[in-house]
Amino acid sequence: MFGLKSDPSTELPERYFSLEDYEGGVARWCPGCGDLGVLTAVQRICRAEQLPPEKVVCVSGIGCSSRFPHYVGTYGFHGLHGRPLPVACGIKSRRPDLTVWVATGDGDCCSIGAGHWIHALRYNMDMVVMLFDNSVYGLTKKQTSPTTPQGMSTNTHPSGAWLPPLDPLTAMLGMTNVSFLAQTVDWNPAHLHATLAAAYRHKGLGFVRILQRCPTYSAGVFEDLQRDPSRLLMLTGPRGIQVEPAIANMFPNKREHDPSDLGTARAICEAHDPVPIGLLFQDESRPCYDAFTNHGLGMPTADKVAALEKELDRFTV
Amino acid sequence: MDQYPRLPGASAEAKAEWLRAIRDFHFGRGGAAHPALSWRPAAPATCGLVVPAASADPTAPLRELLEVARTEVPARREAFATQLRTLRDGLADLLAVEDQRDPGPERLRASVGAFGADLVDASALDGILGAQRGSMRVDGRRRQRIEQALAVFARYLDGGGPPLLTVLHTEAGREAVPAMQGLVAELAEDPCRAALRSFDAAAERFCEVVRALRTARLEVTSSYDAERHDPWIATVDWETLSAEELSLVPTIVAVDSASRLTGEAMPGWSRLLASGRPVQVLALASPVHDPEQGLDAVFSSYRVELGFLGIGHREAFVQQTSTACAEHLREGFRRALGGTRAALHVVVVEPAPLSVASRAHPLFRYDPDSGGSWARRLDVSGNPDPELDWPVTTLTCLAPGGRAKELELAVTFVDHALQESALTGEALVVSDEYRSDDLVPLADYLRLDAETAARRLPCLWVQDEDQDLHRAVPTRRLTQACRDRLAFWRSLQELAGIHSEHVERALERARDEARQGREELEAQRAAELEQVRSEAVGQAAHLLAATLVGVGVEDLVGLAPVTAPAVPVSTPAAPAAAAPAAAEAEVPAATATISSEPWIETALCTSCNDCRNINPQLFVYDDNKQAKIGDPSAGTFAQLVKAAEKCPARCIHPGQPLDPNEKGLDKLIARAAPFNR
Ligand SMILES: Cc1ncc(C[n+]2csc(CCOP(=O)(O)OP(=O)(O)O)c2C)c(N)n1
Ligand code: SF4
């Protein structure tokens, strides 16, 4: 009789993934580089979610931080400078079943990749984008990046960066169709982990700017934030990033914030001091372009070839 | 109208004699030749039933079923095929990757083309490329599994698919089978037994595909574990399929007549329904008079309810319906084909819903998927006037003055039965001359108690070609058959919650309770009112007395017999801001712990490896890849201090040296001090 025998779903394969399953090559970042903590956080989320490694893709551009895919035991795409987002959107277009993590630097994303940045945010495809913001071009050994603080001496501006830095947060709060925007710091692993996990759970593009220490080329830019946590403003609230009370207590400066309130989010970011951490903005109702680009996924290869040929036939002379 | 039989005189004897003749006819003792009954209008028609001229198409039920299958099944099959194609491509990719691993010099040479062949040493290149890395190899057994699955997929995908319906029918049932695409018919002596065998064969063919599908799912994620999964795959049969998969097993339909199914073919369909196999049984019913069974069957016994027997199988889907109720029929087919249960469809083929309108064959649907209770499972909606014993129809006729008059008439089983040519003799028109209260309209007659009924005769209205109304008296046996239909309809009503005695009793109880409650409440209110009144009087008397003796009213507060509302004692409220401040104060302040043991604030470790690069035994990672002290004796105090200084998260606390003889301790302790605070 139907239903007497076992439910087929209980017979599904059981595979358990440990942290090692998400380990790739040995990380070759400088000692003390903030990127290492982000790597661990992502691996821990993959383990917590038990994502099969073959169902995860890490995508990056060029830079120290963009070495990320090499160090994760999943699929990866180490792309061109500034171009991780188009690659990631391409993957998501045709493989909605994959989890996509994007690693990009402040140079990679906000400088050469700025054009893609705007549009990927608008496309709002389901992925996590991690902006490793160390305020400098690390891989090429200290050039001014868009987020370099004014006055910081670099190889391109030895007497100090001339312009005030670009603020990626206020920039993104003005971009069309942004759906998730958070900020965290690499030196608080618990907050970093909770923020990335929230971005992972978000349906749409979860953008996390990570203030990332580069002890080699921008040592000290975040020194006072790290030493004096009251310089940071922790955003709290029922819809925000949730951490243990012991972790929350490390930040004396808190403010309840409703992430649906775009105006207040802007005001908080524009103040610049204190530096906000937590969830600034979230709206899951915003349209995701992957819903459109995923059309016709089940189409057999032969049909696709036939359709393509038919289309191309129109141009035969 | 002149040949109208006249009642000779109005004498009591004459009247009694006419009545005797009518009674004789009713009880089947003759009497039909008596002038009371001998007159017949040229074209009498029972009232309220419009009988269409057209006859019904015997293939209608299967046509409809096929139509439903056509709207439901192909999309389902296509979705499944898409799944298979995706898996097929995945498996093919696996093999393709495998084949690329050791390309061999030949293939390499071909791939670099004629131009490259001069530049590249293919054998040398092959030597380099042969070294593989990364994913698992496909071993012999695995390859065999993959190839087998691919072959099954190819057979299924390229095979054109099974017919939408496979119909098994008897010789007599042949006329019910339309010649249509998508339908394959097979002759069978006992269609239900044959359907069971057919289903098992079709299911087994489909299970082969499911086995390949399960294998492929595991293979594409590289998680096929022969030890665990071989036995599991081997046990796949129709009972292990998911509901979605089961709905893809080709549909088998057994067609048979209701009379055979309540007779010699009973064991076959009963076993089928009890087996749970999702097979469709189509029972073609003739609810009034089944020519296969002869007239006797109409009168000689209580009718066996095939649909009811079907419900007795409890977990099968059952519907009783008519081709003239197309929407009802279609909805039943839709549910049956959408579900995973055995289904029995008792269908009347008729051009107009006469059998439904006369309760000869009431509509119902019993769907176990709708819930656990009768109320949810049994649905009698679609029947006309479901609250009533018999549906009511309004008839316009001419009153003696020539005025049109509206008459409400119950449509009974007898009205319908008299349409059948074999049964027309079962009622005769009574002469209009004969007027008597002894003739009671059938619907009312059936409600009489036995004693009163024995002294009355049932009648119904018939109309002649001039639309004039006359009464007709049915035979006793037809009346009894009608009573049987009513009894069945009433049990259906009750099961479906219409006029349920349980409900009525519960309602009565609830009404009683409510009445009682209301009375109690009123009594209580009256008592309270009385109390307030007497207290008010007391208070007024008290005030009056006080005024008289010169005490001020304000002095009376507290003395008054009526209790004054208690005034809350207000204390200055703590300022709201104090609460969070207090909460914060509870947070342990960063205490300056001076531990002699080295320790790490693990939660703060950013996994930067700096400490582990100094000494991986002294510093180890926990499950979250965050550092903790491993073996404290495995390293020196100098290493602890160095790590504390390097740690970008500043979460290493070196404590005090373990080995008092370590070199340069004074300096090290001083360097450790800032990290021990
Ligand atoms: C098209 C192109 N232009 C320039 C470069 C040189 N280049 C390599 S990395 C880099 C900047 C990296 O900075 P960032 O994105 O902030 O990453 P970080 O190294 O700081 O993590 C540049 C300009 C390049 N590789 N490709
Ligand atoms: S240069 Fe800076 S960003 Fe690059 S690895 Fe070193 S510390 Fe990290």
PDB file of C-alpha atoms in Angstrom, chain B residues 426-580:
ATOM      1  CA  GLU B 426     -45.865   0.792 -13.325  1.00  0.00           C
ATOM      2  CA  ALA B 427     -48.223   3.754 -12.963  1.00  0.00           C
ATOM      3  CA  LEU B 428     -51.648   4.529 -14.336  1.00  0.00           C
ATOM      4  CA  VAL B 429     -53.485   7.806 -14.673  1.00  0.00           C
ATOM      5  CA  VAL B 430     -56.475   8.084 -12.394  1.00  0.00           C
ATOM      6  CA  SER B 431     -59.652   9.508 -13.808  1.00  0.00           C
ATOM      7  CA  ASP B 432     -60.069  13.164 -12.898  1.00  0.00           C
ATOM      8  CA  GLU B 433     -63.597  12.298 -11.826  1.00  0.00           C
ATOM      9  CA  TYR B 434     -62.200  10.508  -8.891  1.00  0.00           C
ATOM     10  CA  ARG B 435     -61.448  13.041  -6.182  1.00  0.00           C
ATOM     11  CA  SER B 436     -60.375  11.805  -2.806  1.00  0.00           C
ATOM     12  CA  ASP B 437     -58.010  12.578   0.034  1.00  0.00           C
ATOM     13  CA  ASP B 438     -56.932   8.971  -0.203  1.00  0.00           C
ATOM     14  CA  LEU B 439     -54.474   9.934  -2.912  1.00  0.00           C
ATOM     15  CA  VAL B 440     -51.480  11.604  -1.330  1.00  0.00           C
ATOM     16  CA  PRO B 441     -48.617  13.090  -3.374  1.00  0.00           C
ATOM     17  CA  LEU B 442     -45.792  10.573  -3.311  1.00  0.00           C
ATOM     18  CA  ALA B 443     -43.265  12.766  -1.458  1.00  0.00           C
ATOM     19  CA  ASP B 444     -45.773  13.335   1.354  1.00  0.00           C
ATOM     20  CA  TYR B 445     -46.888   9.743   1.258  1.00  0.00           C
ATOM     21  CA  LEU B 446     -43.352   8.537   1.942  1.00  0.00           C
ATOM     22  CA  ARG B 447     -43.244  10.652   5.070  1.00  0.00           C
ATOM     23  CA  LEU B 448     -46.394   9.125   6.543  1.00  0.00           C
ATOM     24  CA  ASP B 449     -46.146   6.679   9.402  1.00  0.00           C
ATOM     25  CA  ALA B 450     -46.800   3.071   8.476  1.00  0.00           C
ATOM     26  CA  GLU B 451     -50.317   2.999   9.866  1.00  0.00           C
ATOM     27  CA  THR B 452     -51.528   6.090   8.033  1.00  0.00           C
ATOM     28  CA  ALA B 453     -49.752   5.042   4.856  1.00  0.00           C
ATOM     29  CA  ALA B 454     -51.615   1.768   4.900  1.00  0.00           C
ATOM     30  CA  ARG B 455     -54.861   3.713   4.535  1.00  0.00           C
ATOM     31  CA  ARG B 456     -53.674   5.979   1.737  1.00  0.00           C
ATOM     32  CA  LEU B 457     -52.356   5.672  -1.783  1.00  0.00           C
ATOM     33  CA  PRO B 458     -49.423   7.533  -3.339  1.00  0.00           C
ATOM     34  CA  CYS B 459     -49.921   9.565  -6.447  1.00  0.00           C
ATOM     35  CA  LEU B 460     -47.900  11.790  -8.703  1.00  0.00           C
ATOM     36  CA  TRP B 461     -48.732  14.397 -11.288  1.00  0.00           C
ATOM     37  CA  VAL B 462     -48.583  13.786 -14.968  1.00  0.00           C
ATOM     38  CA  GLN B 463     -49.256  16.154 -17.765  1.00  0.00           C
ATOM     39  CA  ASP B 464     -51.004  15.477 -21.042  1.00  0.00           C
ATOM     40  CA  GLU B 465     -50.241  16.997 -24.404  1.00  0.00           C
ATOM     41  CA  ASP B 466     -52.444  19.997 -23.522  1.00  0.00           C
ATOM     42  CA  GLN B 467     -50.384  20.575 -20.418  1.00  0.00           C
ATOM     43  CA  ASP B 468     -53.322  19.562 -18.270  1.00  0.00           C
ATOM     44  CA  LEU B 469     -52.441  17.920 -14.998  1.00  0.00           C
ATOM     45  CA  HIS B 470     -53.670  14.497 -13.938  1.00  0.00           C
ATOM     46  CA  ARG B 471     -52.826  12.212 -11.079  1.00  0.00           C
ATOM     47  CA  ALA B 472     -51.218   8.851 -11.591  1.00  0.00           C
ATOM     48  CA  VAL B 473     -50.879   6.045  -9.093  1.00  0.00           C
ATOM     49  CA  PRO B 474     -47.648   4.010  -9.091  1.00  0.00           C
ATOM     50  CA  THR B 475     -47.534   0.357  -8.200  1.00  0.00           C
ATOM     51  CA  ARG B 476     -46.589  -0.642  -4.736  1.00  0.00           C
ATOM     52  CA  ARG B 477     -43.308  -2.185  -5.844  1.00  0.00           C
ATOM     53  CA  LEU B 478     -42.215   0.965  -7.618  1.00  0.00           C
ATOM     54  CA  THR B 479     -43.205   2.972  -4.558  1.00  0.00           C
ATOM     55  CA  GLN B 480     -41.068   0.706  -2.405  1.00  0.00           C
ATOM     56  CA  ALA B 481     -38.120   1.096  -4.756  1.00  0.00           C
ATOM     57  CA  CYS B 482     -38.626   4.829  -4.406  1.00  0.00           C
ATOM     58  CA  ARG B 483     -38.643   4.477  -0.624  1.00  0.00           C
ATOM     59  CA  ASP B 484     -35.353   2.600  -0.862  1.00  0.00           C
ATOM     60  CA  ARG B 485     -33.809   5.454  -2.877  1.00  0.00           C
ATOM     61  CA  LEU B 486     -34.990   7.932  -0.291  1.00  0.00           C
ATOM     62  CA  ALA B 487     -33.496   5.881   2.510  1.00  0.00           C
ATOM     63  CA  PHE B 488     -30.160   5.806   0.730  1.00  0.00           C
ATOM     64  CA  TRP B 489     -30.260   9.517   0.019  1.00  0.00           C
ATOM     65  CA  ARG B 490     -31.010  10.201   3.669  1.00  0.00           C
ATOM     66  CA  SER B 491     -28.035   8.161   4.835  1.00  0.00           C
ATOM     67  CA  LEU B 492     -25.838  10.069   2.391  1.00  0.00           C
ATOM     68  CA  GLN B 493     -27.236  13.322   3.728  1.00  0.00           C
ATOM     69  CA  GLU B 494     -26.555  12.316   7.282  1.00  0.00           C
ATOM     70  CA  LEU B 495     -22.970  11.215   6.555  1.00  0.00           C
ATOM     71  CA  ALA B 496     -22.373  14.474   4.768  1.00  0.00           C
ATOM     72  CA  GLY B 497     -23.717  16.387   7.773  1.00  0.00           C
ATOM     73  CA  ILE B 498     -27.136  17.359   6.410  1.00  0.00           C
ATOM     74  CA  HIS B 499     -29.896  16.656   8.936  1.00  0.00           C
ATOM     75  CA  SER B 500     -27.502  14.667  11.058  1.00  0.00           C
ATOM     76  CA  GLU B 501     -29.236  13.442  14.138  1.00  0.00           C
ATOM     77  CA  HIS B 502     -26.019  13.784  16.095  1.00  0.00           C
ATOM     78  CA  VAL B 503     -25.826  17.420  15.151  1.00  0.00           C
ATOM     79  CA  GLU B 504     -29.457  18.045  15.909  1.00  0.00           C
ATOM     80  CA  ARG B 505     -29.156  16.453  19.329  1.00  0.00           C
ATOM     81  CA  ALA B 506     -26.004  18.410  20.085  1.00  0.00           C
ATOM     82  CA  LEU B 507     -27.755  21.595  18.978  1.00  0.00           C
ATOM     83  CA  GLU B 508     -30.657  20.886  21.254  1.00  0.00           C
ATOM     84  CA  ARG B 509     -28.284  20.259  24.140  1.00  0.00           C
ATOM     85  CA  ALA B 510     -26.422  23.480  23.425  1.00  0.00           C
ATOM     86  CA  ARG B 511     -29.699  25.389  23.277  1.00  0.00           C
ATOM     87  CA  ASP B 512     -30.754  23.921  26.628  1.00  0.00           C
ATOM     88  CA  GLU B 513     -27.454  24.851  28.171  1.00  0.00           C
ATOM     89  CA  ALA B 514     -27.622  28.347  26.779  1.00  0.00           C
ATOM     90  CA  ARG B 515     -31.145  28.769  28.108  1.00  0.00           C
ATOM     91  CA  GLN B 516     -30.098  27.477  31.508  1.00  0.00           C
ATOM     92  CA  GLY B 517     -27.032  29.724  31.519  1.00  0.00           C
ATOM     93  CA  ARG B 518     -29.147  32.719  30.617  1.00  0.00           C
ATOM     94  CA  GLU B 519     -31.589  31.990  33.393  1.00  0.00           C
ATOM     95  CA  GLU B 520     -28.755  31.663  35.909  1.00  0.00           C
ATOM     96  CA  LEU B 521     -27.235  34.891  34.690  1.00  0.00           C
ATOM     97  CA  GLU B 522     -30.513  36.706  34.963  1.00  0.00           C
ATOM     98  CA  ALA B 523     -31.006  35.393  38.505  1.00  0.00           C
ATOM     99  CA  GLN B 524     -27.507  36.552  39.433  1.00  0.00           C
ATOM    100  CA  ARG B 525     -28.073  39.980  37.902  1.00  0.00           C
ATOM    101  CA  ALA B 526     -31.314  40.336  39.802  1.00  0.00           C
ATOM    102  CA  ALA B 527     -29.565  39.415  43.046  1.00  0.00           C
ATOM    103  CA  GLU B 528     -26.777  41.937  42.402  1.00  0.00           C
ATOM    104  CA  LEU B 529     -29.246  44.655  41.557  1.00  0.00           C
ATOM    105  CA  GLU B 530     -31.109  43.919  44.739  1.00  0.00           C
ATOM    106  CA  GLN B 531     -27.868  44.182  46.739  1.00  0.00           C
ATOM    107  CA  VAL B 532     -26.846  47.481  45.177  1.00  0.00           C
ATOM    108  CA  ARG B 533     -30.287  48.852  45.769  1.00  0.00           C
ATOM    109  CA  SER B 534     -30.308  47.920  49.435  1.00  0.00           C
ATOM    110  CA  GLU B 535     -26.733  49.239  49.894  1.00  0.00           C
ATOM    111  CA  ALA B 536     -27.621  52.514  48.260  1.00  0.00           C
ATOM    112  CA  VAL B 537     -30.565  52.808  50.548  1.00  0.00           C
ATOM    113  CA  GLY B 538     -28.306  52.046  53.514  1.00  0.00           C
ATOM    114  CA  GLN B 539     -25.762  54.641  52.413  1.00  0.00           C
ATOM    115  CA  ALA B 540     -28.388  57.279  51.890  1.00  0.00           C
ATOM    116  CA  ALA B 541     -29.793  56.534  55.334  1.00  0.00           C
ATOM    117  CA  HIS B 542     -26.289  56.752  56.778  1.00  0.00           C
ATOM    118  CA  LEU B 543     -25.629  60.127  55.116  1.00  0.00           C
ATOM    119  CA  LEU B 544     -28.933  61.421  56.198  1.00  0.00           C
ATOM    120  CA  ALA B 545     -28.288  60.351  59.779  1.00  0.00           C
ATOM    121  CA  ALA B 546     -24.820  61.936  59.720  1.00  0.00           C
ATOM    122  CA  THR B 547     -26.157  65.196  58.376  1.00  0.00           C
ATOM    123  CA  LEU B 548     -28.797  65.166  61.019  1.00  0.00           C
ATOM    124  CA  VAL B 549     -26.208  64.751  63.799  1.00  0.00           C
ATOM    125  CA  GLY B 550     -23.980  67.431  62.197  1.00  0.00           C
ATOM    126  CA  VAL B 551     -21.021  65.352  60.904  1.00  0.00           C
ATOM    127  CA  GLY B 552     -19.516  66.677  57.609  1.00  0.00           C
ATOM    128  CA  VAL B 553     -19.775  64.435  54.590  1.00  0.00           C
ATOM    129  CA  GLU B 554     -15.995  64.532  54.126  1.00  0.00           C
ATOM    130  CA  ASP B 555     -15.534  63.049  57.573  1.00  0.00           C
ATOM    131  CA  LEU B 556     -17.500  60.081  56.489  1.00  0.00           C
ATOM    132  CA  VAL B 557     -14.909  58.808  54.030  1.00  0.00           C
ATOM    133  CA  GLY B 558     -13.902  55.437  55.321  1.00  0.00           C
ATOM    134  CA  LEU B 559     -17.083  55.068  57.268  1.00  0.00           C
ATOM    135  CA  ALA B 560     -19.307  54.701  54.284  1.00  0.00           C
ATOM    136  CA  PRO B 561     -20.682  51.218  53.954  1.00  0.00           C
ATOM    137  CA  VAL B 562     -19.902  51.228  50.229  1.00  0.00           C
ATOM    138  CA  THR B 563     -16.242  50.371  49.722  1.00  0.00           C
ATOM    139  CA  ALA B 564     -14.305  53.229  48.241  1.00  0.00           C
ATOM    140  CA  PRO B 565     -11.913  52.299  45.454  1.00  0.00           C
ATOM    141  CA  ALA B 566      -8.456  51.772  46.827  1.00  0.00           C
ATOM    142  CA  VAL B 567      -6.142  54.643  45.951  1.00  0.00           C
ATOM    143  CA  PRO B 568      -2.744  53.301  44.957  1.00  0.00           C
ATOM    144  CA  VAL B 569       0.059  54.583  47.141  1.00  0.00           C
ATOM    145  CA  SER B 570       2.288  56.301  44.671  1.00  0.00           C
ATOM    146  CA  THR B 571       6.017  56.371  45.148  1.00  0.00           C
ATOM    147  CA  PRO B 572       8.148  58.540  42.922  1.00  0.00           C
ATOM    148  CA  ALA B 573       8.755  56.372  39.871  1.00  0.00           C
ATOM    149  CA  ALA B 574      12.337  55.466  39.156  1.00  0.00           C
ATOM    150  CA  PRO B 575      13.501  57.409  36.109  1.00  0.00           C
ATOM    151  CA  ALA B 576      13.194  55.197  33.094  1.00  0.00           C
ATOM    152  CA  ALA B 577      16.782  55.798  32.131  1.00  0.00           C
ATOM    153  CA  ALA B 578      17.944  54.182  35.334  1.00  0.00           C
ATOM    154  CA  ALA B 579      16.972  50.744  34.148  1.00  0.00           C
ATOM    155  CA  PRO B 580      19.412  50.377  31.289  1.00  0.00           C
TER     156      PRO B 580
END
